[in-house]
Amino acid sequence: MEKFTSHTGTALPLRRSNVDTDQIIPAVYLKRVTRTGFEDGLFAAWRKDPEFVLNNPAYSGASILVAGIDFGTGSSREHAVWALQNYGFKAVLSSRFADIFRGNSLKAGLLTVILPQENIESIWAGIESDPSLAVTVDLVARQVRWGSESAFFEIDEYTRWRLLEGLDDIGLTLRHVAAVDTFEKGRPNFKPKTLPAKI
Amino acid sequence: MAKTLAQKVWEDHLVRRVAGEPDLLYIDLHLVHEVTSPQAFEGLRLTGRSVRRPDLTIATEDHNTPTTDIDKPIADLVSRTQIETLRKNCAEFGVRLHSLGDANQGIVHVVGPQLGLTQPGMTVVCGDSHTSTHGAFGALAFGIGTSEVEHVLATQTLPLQPFKTMAVTINGALPVGVTSKDIILTVIAQIGTAGGQGYVIEYRGDTVRALSMEARMTICNMSIEAGARAGMISPDETTFAYLKDKPHAPMGADWEAAISYWNTLQSDADAVFDNEVVIDATSLSPFVTWGTNPGQGAPLSANVPDPEQIEDLESRGAATRALTYMGLTAGTPLRKIKVDTVFLGSCTNGRIEDLRAAATIIKGHKVASEVTMLVVPGSAKVRLQAESEGLDKIFLEAGAEWRQAGCSMCLGMNPDQLKPGERSASTSNRNFEGRQGVGGRTHLVSPLVAAATAIRGTLSSPADLLEV
């Protein structure tokens, strides 16, 4: 995974709440067997509307998405994270994320930052009056900066360290393979196995 | 210290606990399907890793699969590639797979329980948010993303931060015509789509105790629609009776050992939940959604709400937007809403009991001429069982379509989709914009409401059939 330390870019305001992962990428776009190429599916239904903010040329090249509350509800499809990344987003800001989406994003290296709604409103106001306004998401300082304003955000220390170092979660767990071996020896016999198959 | 059911199962699976790091949890069962697994298997290939426990892993084909002509190659080439990729991956990594046409193929959350692979006190994961279904057995079961699928394939563990626990207690006798689907739709409308965020919900109370396993699965299935990662119900005699003699249920001395462990899987009497919600079952009635998230629901007897009457500005805006998408006018009685399609199926309501319940209502009636009704069993086994009971004939004689097993119209991924502007009454779990096809409009309902709606052509409950 790519390291994430600090990112500065322009930001796109998505003034909608409860954006579910079916909106982020509809199911019909989930058929690829790679991790790339999902950008065409990003907000596919909404993008058909010329007025949709993603179609506004003023925000082309934006790399930070500033979304309404409860972003990423619904389906566990990690394709939603990949679609955002494939399109060019490095970070998403919202006052609340759905659990599975947040977990997926932090595994895949898309930084999801929780800020109070008043900060989100302030950033929206800033980038709507000046779409070229630079926004910085600084994981080292745990801070978002825009215009003359800034706000600190919380993120658990372990996840932050993993993102800063760009570490592979599986590699980290495999360091503890002896503990897994030990645990398996103590598992009860009555726990089911899928093999050999019984039908 | 007193513990909740979720805490007990969590602690029984702790591989490693170190301050400042997530807990490392052992996973007892990993369910796999074609959509969220290809990139995970590819990740293993790229890093030269193998599947640690193929014997704790099982795959099935469900999301992409057509529900007609299953003996022919899948017409959609991209869907076919995804299915073929799963087949290749399972063969290469030694994972058991139930393919289209196999008697055990079906929706992953129907297949696990029917094989007896889902048991109390287990940790169960799948790259699918409706994995919460398996919590009905007292398992800790939750959906994961593809990165986590790869993690479980490689290590049979997951690093996780502990969840908070919420008790949803439901007491009292359910009125006639009210089902577990109405219970969970009511719970979601009450606590909101983010109300369960960060929690495992434990459903308790005498109403829950009286429910069948199928009905319990419907409730746990939609925990994710309330924002909760998992829902659980402590196991009891109903659970044990369901499991007894299932193909992978323990046998002999193992059964006895399992029962004595399973009997410990109750929240302690003095356990403290982080949040509690109480529901009076006697006050419930058939419940349907009118909006574009599962929390936007109301009793069938109500009218489409007026967004102007909603105080919270955020909710008001969402309701206004939802009514525009749904093509509904505030104040319209929900019972007057006409539908084009009725979908009976999905991991929420595609089990044998759901088909039986709908068949009881539809028997001797005809599906309204302007309505298409799709009946899609949750698994091939459910379909065979239903056919042995003659349910297929009841649906066919009423004018409904009797299909092969799969996710079907629950999500717009296979050929079963709504056309733009079409409206459905659907026993599935999500009424998101475009969920059942681009521009499609979804009302979530119970199997009983689905059946009555198919007959009358407007959102209806079985009681409405008595009015002539």
XYZ file of C-alpha atoms in Angstrom:
667
model
C 0.000 0.000 0.000
C 1.140 3.520 -0.840
C 2.193 5.636 2.172
C -0.111 8.480 3.166
C 1.515 11.362 5.008
C -0.025 14.612 3.825
C -2.023 15.513 0.732
C -2.870 18.920 -0.696
C -5.331 19.361 -3.526
C -8.618 20.910 -4.532
C -11.853 19.582 -3.101
C -15.285 18.712 -4.422
C -18.430 19.466 -2.382
C -20.988 16.620 -2.286
C -23.917 18.136 -0.415
C -25.824 14.910 0.085
C -26.329 12.819 3.198
C -26.646 9.043 3.476
C -24.781 8.379 0.240
C -24.875 4.589 0.008
C -22.320 2.453 -1.815
C -24.919 1.635 -4.500
C -24.771 5.362 -5.396
C -20.974 5.479 -5.191
C -20.838 2.565 -7.637
C -23.948 0.717 -8.885
C -23.838 -3.098 -8.884
C -23.677 -3.354 -12.655
C -20.162 -1.860 -12.488
C -18.865 -4.459 -10.004
C -18.116 -7.147 -12.557
C -14.437 -6.470 -13.135
C -11.937 -8.888 -11.627
C -9.185 -6.265 -11.193
C -8.745 -3.427 -8.696
C -8.582 -0.815 -11.435
C -10.927 0.653 -14.009
C -13.816 1.413 -11.665
C -13.736 5.203 -12.232
C -16.421 4.939 -14.939
C -18.841 3.578 -12.360
C -18.259 6.332 -9.792
C -21.631 7.988 -9.049
C -22.671 6.611 -12.452
C -26.398 7.316 -12.100
C -25.964 10.830 -10.731
C -23.346 11.707 -13.346
C -26.002 11.414 -16.054
C -27.370 14.693 -14.665
C -25.309 17.533 -16.236
C -25.922 19.591 -13.082
C -24.284 16.997 -10.831
C -21.253 18.487 -9.120
C -18.851 15.909 -10.546
C -19.707 17.275 -13.998
C -18.828 20.843 -13.024
C -15.532 21.667 -14.803
C -14.604 24.009 -11.956
C -13.975 20.917 -9.826
C -12.144 18.810 -12.388
C -8.962 17.446 -10.894
C -10.318 17.598 -7.335
C -8.651 14.970 -5.162
C -10.558 15.456 -1.899
C -14.267 14.661 -1.589
C -16.199 16.599 1.055
C -19.418 14.663 1.677
C -22.555 14.915 3.798
C -23.206 12.853 6.909
C -23.373 9.022 6.765
C -21.231 8.504 3.704
C -20.779 4.926 2.456
C -23.783 3.139 3.962
C -25.068 -0.175 2.653
C -23.192 -2.800 0.706
C -19.686 -3.860 1.784
C -18.343 -3.523 -1.784
C -14.749 -2.287 -1.568
C -15.249 -1.335 -5.215
C -16.717 1.907 -3.796
C -13.292 2.749 -2.371
C -11.515 1.684 -5.558
C -13.895 3.776 -7.713
C -13.063 6.874 -5.658
C -9.344 6.099 -5.821
C -9.384 5.216 -9.520
C -11.125 8.537 -10.211
C -8.335 10.352 -8.394
C -9.590 10.943 -4.855
C -7.014 10.600 -2.078
C -9.226 11.530 0.880
C -12.893 11.845 1.836
C -14.120 14.184 4.572
C -17.487 13.697 6.309
C -19.002 14.087 9.744
C -19.872 10.361 9.836
C -19.012 7.280 7.780
C -20.627 3.859 7.695
C -18.460 1.261 9.471
C -17.662 -1.134 6.647
C -16.877 1.619 4.144
C -14.551 3.304 6.627
C -12.778 0.032 7.363
C -12.384 -0.701 3.655
C -11.050 2.783 2.894
C -8.387 2.657 5.582
C -7.295 -0.820 4.444
C -7.016 0.342 0.845
C -5.247 3.630 1.598
C -8.073 6.106 0.941
C -7.960 8.393 3.975
C -11.434 8.962 5.440
C -11.439 11.848 7.875
C -14.205 12.557 10.363
C -14.748 16.254 11.063
C -17.592 17.996 12.921
C -20.434 19.045 10.593
C -19.608 22.734 11.204
C -16.147 22.164 9.699
C -17.688 20.345 6.740
C -20.051 23.307 6.214
C -17.147 25.719 6.409
C -15.121 23.747 3.852
C -18.178 23.522 1.578
C -18.588 27.291 1.775
C -14.893 27.800 1.040
C -14.683 25.509 -1.981
C -18.024 26.658 -3.376
C -16.919 30.275 -3.400
C -13.480 29.334 -4.708
C -13.191 25.887 -6.324
C -9.425 26.377 -6.635
C -9.039 26.679 -2.854
C -6.269 24.370 -1.684
C -7.223 21.893 1.029
C -4.592 19.945 2.945
C -5.242 16.664 4.720
C -2.252 16.155 6.983
C -2.102 12.735 8.639
C 1.188 13.535 10.382
C -0.333 16.508 12.193
C -3.858 14.966 12.206
C -5.129 18.205 10.760
C -7.186 19.494 7.827
C -6.337 23.004 6.590
C -8.307 25.171 4.158
C -7.936 28.914 3.538
C -7.157 30.507 6.854
C -8.912 27.769 8.799
C -7.929 24.401 10.192
C -9.313 21.571 12.285
C -7.740 18.612 14.044
C -9.185 15.147 13.539
C -8.969 11.909 15.474
C -7.775 8.609 14.091
C -6.627 5.626 16.082
C -2.880 5.492 16.455
C -2.479 2.012 14.988
C -4.302 2.838 11.761
C -2.413 6.106 11.461
C 0.921 4.328 11.828
C -0.074 1.713 9.254
C -1.071 4.414 6.727
C 1.998 6.568 7.390
C 4.231 3.545 6.818
C 2.141 2.112 3.973
C 2.132 -1.305 5.664
C 0.380 -4.409 4.382
C -2.096 -5.621 6.997
C -1.654 -9.265 6.050
C 2.105 -9.000 6.427
C 1.609 -7.563 9.919
C -0.691 -10.407 10.944
C 1.639 -13.051 9.532
C 4.218 -11.915 12.088
C 1.890 -13.491 14.673
C 1.363 -16.772 12.876
C 2.602 -18.709 15.929
C -0.283 -17.285 17.970
C -2.705 -18.412 15.260
C -1.182 -21.913 15.323
C -1.612 -22.060 19.093
C -5.192 -20.838 18.925
C -6.084 -23.469 16.333
C -4.796 -26.268 18.578
C -7.327 -25.251 21.221
C -10.372 -25.070 18.926
C -13.155 -27.500 19.917
C -13.728 -30.588 17.762
C -17.397 -29.841 17.274
C -16.702 -26.731 15.183
C -17.734 -27.474 11.587
C -15.447 -27.894 8.603
C -16.480 -27.326 5.004
C -14.247 -30.185 3.840
C -14.839 -32.993 3.263
C -18.136 -31.767 1.888
C -21.334 -33.215 3.324
C -24.586 -32.537 1.514
C -17.469 -9.326 34.960
C -20.884 -9.749 33.383
C -20.719 -10.068 29.602
C -23.050 -9.749 26.661
C -23.413 -12.545 24.123
C -21.343 -10.576 21.602
C -18.543 -10.064 24.132
C -18.478 -13.777 24.989
C -18.148 -14.835 21.363
C -15.541 -12.137 20.755
C -13.394 -13.256 23.670
C -13.655 -16.916 22.700
C -11.974 -16.008 19.394
C -9.167 -13.815 20.642
C -5.894 -14.904 19.097
C -3.968 -11.907 20.332
C -4.743 -8.837 22.432
C -2.108 -6.135 22.870
C -2.717 -2.593 24.119
C -2.634 -0.038 21.320
C -3.373 -2.569 18.589
C -6.615 -4.035 17.277
C -7.593 -7.451 18.643
C -6.714 -10.345 16.365
C -9.824 -12.518 16.015
C -10.002 -16.076 14.710
C -12.586 -16.686 11.962
C -14.488 -19.995 12.102
C -16.214 -19.782 8.739
C -15.474 -17.743 5.617
C -18.181 -17.554 2.966
C -17.118 -16.491 -0.515
C -18.983 -15.367 -3.647
C -17.945 -14.194 -7.092
C -18.205 -10.405 -6.737
C -15.984 -9.532 -3.779
C -13.389 -12.298 -4.075
C -11.497 -12.079 -7.410
C -9.153 -9.276 -6.304
C -8.516 -11.101 -3.015
C -7.441 -14.327 -4.739
C -5.346 -12.258 -7.156
C -3.671 -10.640 -4.131
C -2.744 -14.079 -2.791
C -1.317 -15.013 -6.170
C 0.781 -11.843 -6.401
C 2.273 -12.369 -2.942
C 2.694 -16.128 -3.275
C 0.336 -16.808 -0.361
C -2.105 -19.693 -0.028
C -5.504 -20.130 1.618
C -4.662 -21.048 5.199
C -7.838 -23.031 5.890
C -9.708 -24.169 2.776
C -11.602 -26.456 5.164
C -13.157 -23.399 6.859
C -14.013 -21.730 3.553
C -16.899 -22.263 1.145
C -17.955 -20.491 -2.035
C -21.137 -20.180 -4.026
C -22.297 -18.291 -7.107
C -25.205 -15.964 -6.497
C -24.973 -12.240 -7.378
C -24.333 -12.453 -11.149
C -26.235 -15.603 -11.893
C -29.322 -15.559 -14.092
C -32.513 -17.169 -12.770
C -33.598 -18.546 -16.148
C -31.821 -20.778 -18.681
C -29.149 -21.731 -16.164
C -28.091 -24.653 -18.331
C -26.826 -22.209 -20.973
C -23.629 -20.127 -20.721
C -24.234 -16.775 -18.977
C -25.091 -14.327 -21.753
C -23.391 -11.294 -20.160
C -19.735 -11.829 -20.954
C -18.425 -9.775 -18.045
C -20.648 -11.633 -15.582
C -19.551 -14.905 -17.109
C -15.897 -13.930 -16.680
C -16.474 -13.157 -13.008
C -18.150 -16.533 -12.430
C -15.422 -18.350 -14.351
C -12.792 -16.494 -12.324
C -14.379 -17.789 -9.110
C -14.365 -21.326 -10.494
C -10.701 -21.066 -11.447
C -9.747 -19.547 -8.094
C -11.592 -22.193 -6.095
C -9.963 -24.973 -8.128
C -6.492 -23.434 -7.754
C -6.746 -22.742 -4.012
C -8.731 -25.857 -3.041
C -11.916 -24.075 -1.964
C -15.248 -25.918 -2.017
C -17.611 -24.303 -4.525
C -21.312 -24.791 -5.225
C -21.772 -23.717 -8.824
C -24.859 -22.802 -10.768
C -26.820 -25.999 -11.370
C -25.520 -27.677 -8.193
C -28.222 -28.629 -5.663
C -26.431 -26.606 -2.983
C -25.966 -23.457 -5.061
C -27.795 -20.388 -3.875
C -27.461 -17.142 -2.003
C -24.460 -17.448 0.280
C -26.520 -16.543 3.385
C -29.100 -19.199 2.628
C -26.532 -21.881 1.806
C -24.477 -21.578 5.039
C -27.391 -22.228 7.402
C -29.008 -24.943 5.282
C -25.751 -26.926 5.256
C -25.509 -26.585 9.029
C -22.216 -24.713 8.653
C -23.550 -21.712 10.573
C -23.642 -22.617 14.253
C -23.913 -20.786 17.573
C -20.853 -19.094 18.998
C -18.969 -18.988 15.696
C -17.307 -16.076 13.967
C -18.577 -15.915 10.387
C -17.465 -13.446 7.721
C -18.160 -12.878 4.050
C -17.475 -10.101 1.579
C -21.118 -9.146 1.818
C -22.828 -6.854 4.284
C -25.764 -9.218 4.796
C -23.493 -11.697 6.548
C -25.258 -10.375 9.647
C -27.960 -12.961 8.737
C -25.962 -15.716 10.445
C -26.209 -13.897 13.787
C -29.655 -15.493 14.123
C -27.808 -18.600 15.385
C -25.898 -16.705 18.060
C -22.867 -16.384 15.791
C -20.885 -13.163 15.503
C -21.255 -12.629 11.767
C -20.424 -9.554 9.763
C -19.646 -8.287 6.294
C -16.133 -7.391 5.200
C -14.467 -5.755 2.207
C -12.211 -7.422 -0.323
C -8.973 -6.449 1.480
C -10.331 -8.258 4.521
C -11.433 -11.221 2.391
C -7.814 -11.576 1.312
C -6.705 -11.215 4.932
C -9.003 -14.013 6.083
C -8.031 -16.271 3.173
C -4.353 -15.818 4.046
C -4.506 -15.900 7.849
C -7.999 -17.122 8.965
C -7.994 -14.077 11.261
C -8.968 -10.400 11.208
C -7.593 -7.446 13.168
C -10.622 -5.656 14.615
C -11.531 -3.004 17.155
C -14.216 -4.275 19.575
C -17.798 -3.264 18.775
C -20.186 -1.620 21.211
C -23.321 -3.593 22.091
C -26.960 -2.582 21.778
C -29.964 -4.496 23.080
C -33.174 -4.337 21.054
C -35.842 -5.961 23.194
C -39.149 -6.935 21.587
C -41.936 -8.219 23.810
C -45.544 -9.187 23.234
C -47.498 -11.240 20.722
C -47.277 -10.173 17.077
C -50.667 -9.228 15.630
C -51.962 -11.425 12.773
C -50.298 -10.551 9.464
C -47.247 -8.982 11.120
C -43.922 -10.700 10.490
C -40.281 -10.406 11.464
C -39.767 -8.234 8.354
C -42.199 -5.708 9.812
C -40.312 -5.841 13.112
C -36.960 -5.028 11.556
C -38.356 -2.342 9.221
C -39.926 -0.724 12.284
C -36.655 -0.930 14.231
C -34.733 0.704 11.353
C -37.308 3.490 10.975
C -37.108 4.084 14.712
C -33.335 4.160 15.248
C -32.379 5.339 11.748
C -29.931 3.995 9.202
C -27.002 5.101 11.369
C -28.605 4.222 14.732
C -26.689 0.968 15.006
C -23.386 2.334 13.775
C -20.461 0.866 15.713
C -22.735 -1.634 17.472
C -23.557 -5.278 17.457
C -27.296 -5.470 18.062
C -28.646 -8.283 20.219
C -32.361 -8.947 19.612
C -34.059 -10.166 22.775
C -37.459 -10.578 24.349
C -40.312 -13.058 24.217
C -41.368 -12.039 20.695
C -37.937 -13.022 19.391
C -37.993 -16.279 21.378
C -41.249 -17.228 19.644
C -39.819 -16.688 16.145
C -38.627 -19.480 13.850
C -35.010 -19.567 12.665
C -36.071 -18.252 9.255
C -37.817 -15.281 10.862
C -34.805 -14.623 13.096
C -32.541 -14.639 10.054
C -34.717 -11.969 8.407
C -34.260 -9.697 11.422
C -30.506 -10.214 11.772
C -30.067 -9.868 7.994
C -31.202 -6.244 8.023
C -29.113 -5.164 11.029
C -26.751 -3.572 8.527
C -29.633 -1.403 7.278
C -29.711 0.108 10.774
C -25.961 0.732 10.438
C -24.977 -2.147 12.740
C -22.241 -4.436 11.530
C -23.870 -7.472 13.136
C -27.088 -8.651 14.763
C -27.304 -11.590 17.143
C -29.916 -13.740 18.841
C -28.868 -16.100 21.604
C -29.390 -19.751 20.691
C -32.194 -21.828 22.231
C -34.173 -25.013 21.569
C -35.463 -23.522 18.292
C -31.861 -23.089 17.131
C -30.833 -26.576 18.207
C -33.873 -28.178 16.552
C -33.064 -26.362 13.294
C -29.454 -27.540 13.361
C -30.070 -31.136 14.379
C -29.209 -33.479 11.498
C -28.177 -30.708 9.122
C -25.302 -32.037 6.947
C -22.507 -30.297 8.872
C -24.090 -30.223 12.340
C -22.054 -31.993 15.047
C -22.916 -35.643 15.671
C -22.878 -37.943 18.703
C -20.499 -36.804 21.458
C -19.667 -33.678 19.466
C -23.356 -32.733 19.449
C -23.503 -33.071 23.241
C -20.329 -31.028 23.681
C -21.655 -28.403 21.299
C -25.001 -28.152 23.113
C -23.329 -27.601 26.466
C -21.197 -24.811 24.958
C -24.126 -23.305 23.070
C -26.149 -23.153 26.279
C -23.564 -20.754 27.727
C -24.165 -18.309 24.869
C -26.526 -15.925 26.629
C -25.880 -12.395 27.754
C -25.395 -12.482 31.521
C -28.401 -11.208 33.464
C -26.450 -8.221 34.757
C -24.583 -7.515 31.516
C -24.609 -3.843 30.572
C -25.371 -2.809 27.003
C -24.076 0.475 25.639
C -27.549 1.260 24.329
C -31.033 -0.205 24.692
C -34.196 0.020 22.600
C -37.549 -1.496 23.558
C -40.318 -2.353 21.088
C -43.880 -3.393 21.909
C -44.768 -6.099 19.379
C -48.489 -5.747 20.030
C -48.370 -2.217 18.598
C -46.813 -3.296 15.273
C -48.540 -3.540 11.915
C -47.439 -4.321 8.350
C -44.673 -1.858 7.557
C -43.406 -0.665 4.168
C -40.848 1.847 2.930
C -41.779 4.928 0.933
C -38.294 6.439 0.405
C -34.809 5.615 -0.816
C -33.212 4.362 2.367
C -34.523 1.570 4.590
C -35.185 3.993 7.439
C -37.771 5.863 5.361
C -40.689 3.601 6.191
C -44.161 3.756 7.717
C -47.073 1.500 8.610
C -48.963 0.444 5.495
C -52.042 2.214 6.886
C -50.240 5.581 6.825
C -49.882 8.187 4.079
C -46.774 9.244 2.213
C -45.243 11.721 4.693
C -45.070 15.432 4.074
C -41.413 16.527 4.213
C -42.544 19.969 5.426
C -43.704 18.288 8.648
C -40.219 16.853 9.321
C -38.371 19.059 11.781
C -34.804 17.916 11.206
C -33.510 19.824 8.164
C -31.246 17.021 6.984
C -34.080 14.460 7.134
C -36.461 16.909 5.463
C -34.094 17.393 2.544
C -33.551 13.641 2.231
C -37.321 13.011 2.283
C -37.970 15.659 -0.383
C -35.321 14.158 -2.597
C -36.628 10.642 -1.984
C -40.220 11.543 -2.906
C -39.030 13.119 -6.152
C -37.056 9.999 -7.025
C -39.919 7.714 -6.014
C -42.481 9.776 -7.937
C -44.709 10.095 -4.882
C -46.853 12.953 -3.561
C -47.061 13.717 0.134
C -50.385 12.701 1.639
C -51.079 9.822 -0.754
C -52.261 6.752 1.171
C -49.529 4.106 0.901
C -52.264 1.591 0.034
C -53.043 3.553 -3.159
C -49.536 3.131 -4.573
C -49.587 0.934 -7.691
C -46.690 -1.370 -8.425
C -45.447 -2.947 -11.662
C -43.383 -5.735 -10.161
C -43.456 -7.883 -7.055
C -40.196 -9.575 -6.091
C -40.320 -12.425 -3.585
C -36.847 -13.654 -2.718
C -33.351 -12.547 -1.535
C -31.210 -13.382 1.505
C -33.783 -11.468 3.572
C -36.918 -13.371 2.535
C -35.996 -16.154 0.111
C -36.206 -19.090 2.513
C -38.801 -21.875 2.472
C -40.927 -20.327 5.198
C -41.159 -17.063 3.244
C -42.328 -18.897 0.138
C -44.858 -20.882 2.177
C -46.237 -17.721 3.773
C -46.671 -15.969 0.436
C -48.152 -19.099 -1.167
C -50.783 -19.312 1.570
C -51.995 -15.840 0.639
C -51.766 -16.203 -3.118
C -53.375 -19.641 -3.372
C -56.599 -19.433 -5.384
C -55.926 -15.838 -6.458
C -54.460 -14.338 -9.602
C -51.621 -11.866 -9.853
C -53.124 -8.561 -11.053
C -52.923 -8.252 -14.835
C -50.634 -5.206 -14.786
C -48.230 -6.777 -12.274
C -45.268 -9.081 -12.910
C -44.422 -11.287 -9.945
C -41.038 -12.966 -9.665
C -40.629 -15.755 -7.134
C -36.956 -16.576 -6.644
C -35.992 -19.214 -4.063
C -32.912 -18.339 -2.019
C -31.174 -21.575 -2.936
C -31.581 -24.538 -5.245
C -32.432 -26.610 -2.178
C -35.196 -24.201 -1.168
C -36.537 -24.429 -4.721
C -36.568 -28.246 -4.619
C -38.218 -28.241 -1.202
C -40.863 -25.769 -2.396
C -41.528 -27.882 -5.492
C -41.921 -30.997 -3.355
C -44.616 -29.104 -1.435
C -46.336 -27.924 -4.631
C -45.640 -24.243 -3.949
C -44.323 -23.720 -7.477
C -47.700 -24.738 -8.869
C -49.522 -22.310 -6.589
C -47.367 -19.433 -7.805
C -47.513 -20.503 -11.457
C -51.295 -20.939 -11.374
C -51.603 -17.448 -9.938
C -49.584 -16.127 -12.885
C -46.268 -15.556 -11.102
C -42.890 -16.541 -12.546
C -41.077 -19.398 -10.790
C -37.319 -18.928 -11.113
C -33.975 -20.565 -10.337
C -32.092 -19.585 -7.162
C -29.907 -16.482 -6.786
C -29.777 -12.864 -5.641
C -31.938 -11.950 -8.631
C -33.720 -8.605 -8.437
C -32.332 -7.647 -5.035
C -29.510 -5.837 -6.807
C -29.158 -4.704 -10.393
C -26.344 -7.025 -11.331
C -27.948 -9.927 -13.191
C -30.681 -9.920 -15.883
C -33.507 -9.439 -13.323
C -33.830 -5.652 -13.127
C -36.480 -2.958 -12.996
C -36.693 -0.587 -15.958
C -36.431 3.176 -15.365
C -39.518 4.444 -13.556
C -40.835 0.965 -12.735
C -42.036 0.410 -9.203
C -41.655 -2.735 -7.142
C -42.867 -4.214 -3.903
C -39.816 -6.201 -2.900
C -39.063 -8.566 -0.028
C -35.369 -7.651 -0.319
C -33.393 -5.334 1.950
C -32.453 -2.122 0.124
C -34.574 0.565 -1.491
C -31.630 2.709 -2.557
C -31.905 4.694 -5.782
C -31.284 2.331 -8.686
C -30.702 -0.667 -6.440
C -32.986 -2.903 -8.507
C -32.038 -1.308 -11.825
C -31.349 2.220 -13.067
C -34.311 4.474 -12.244
C -36.207 1.652 -10.489
C -38.372 2.481 -7.476
C -38.427 0.028 -4.581
C -40.818 -0.435 -1.674
C -39.514 -2.922 0.886
C -42.217 -5.250 2.188
C -42.770 -8.579 3.934
C -43.624 -11.764 1.985
C -47.250 -11.449 3.137
C -47.497 -7.880 1.887
C -45.729 -8.897 -1.331
C -48.326 -11.595 -1.984
C -51.310 -9.360 -1.216
C -49.809 -6.567 -3.320
C -49.353 -8.915 -6.274
C -53.053 -9.770 -6.147
C -54.406 -6.231 -5.683
C -51.796 -4.340 -7.710
C -51.374 -1.725 -4.976
C -49.413 -1.961 -1.715
C -51.652 -4.183 0.403
C -51.732 -6.481 3.378
C -53.528 -9.848 3.479
C -56.291 -8.169 5.512
C -57.078 -5.992 2.497
C -58.015 -9.107 0.517
C -61.020 -9.571 2.776
C -62.545 -6.274 1.618
C -64.578 -6.894 -1.511
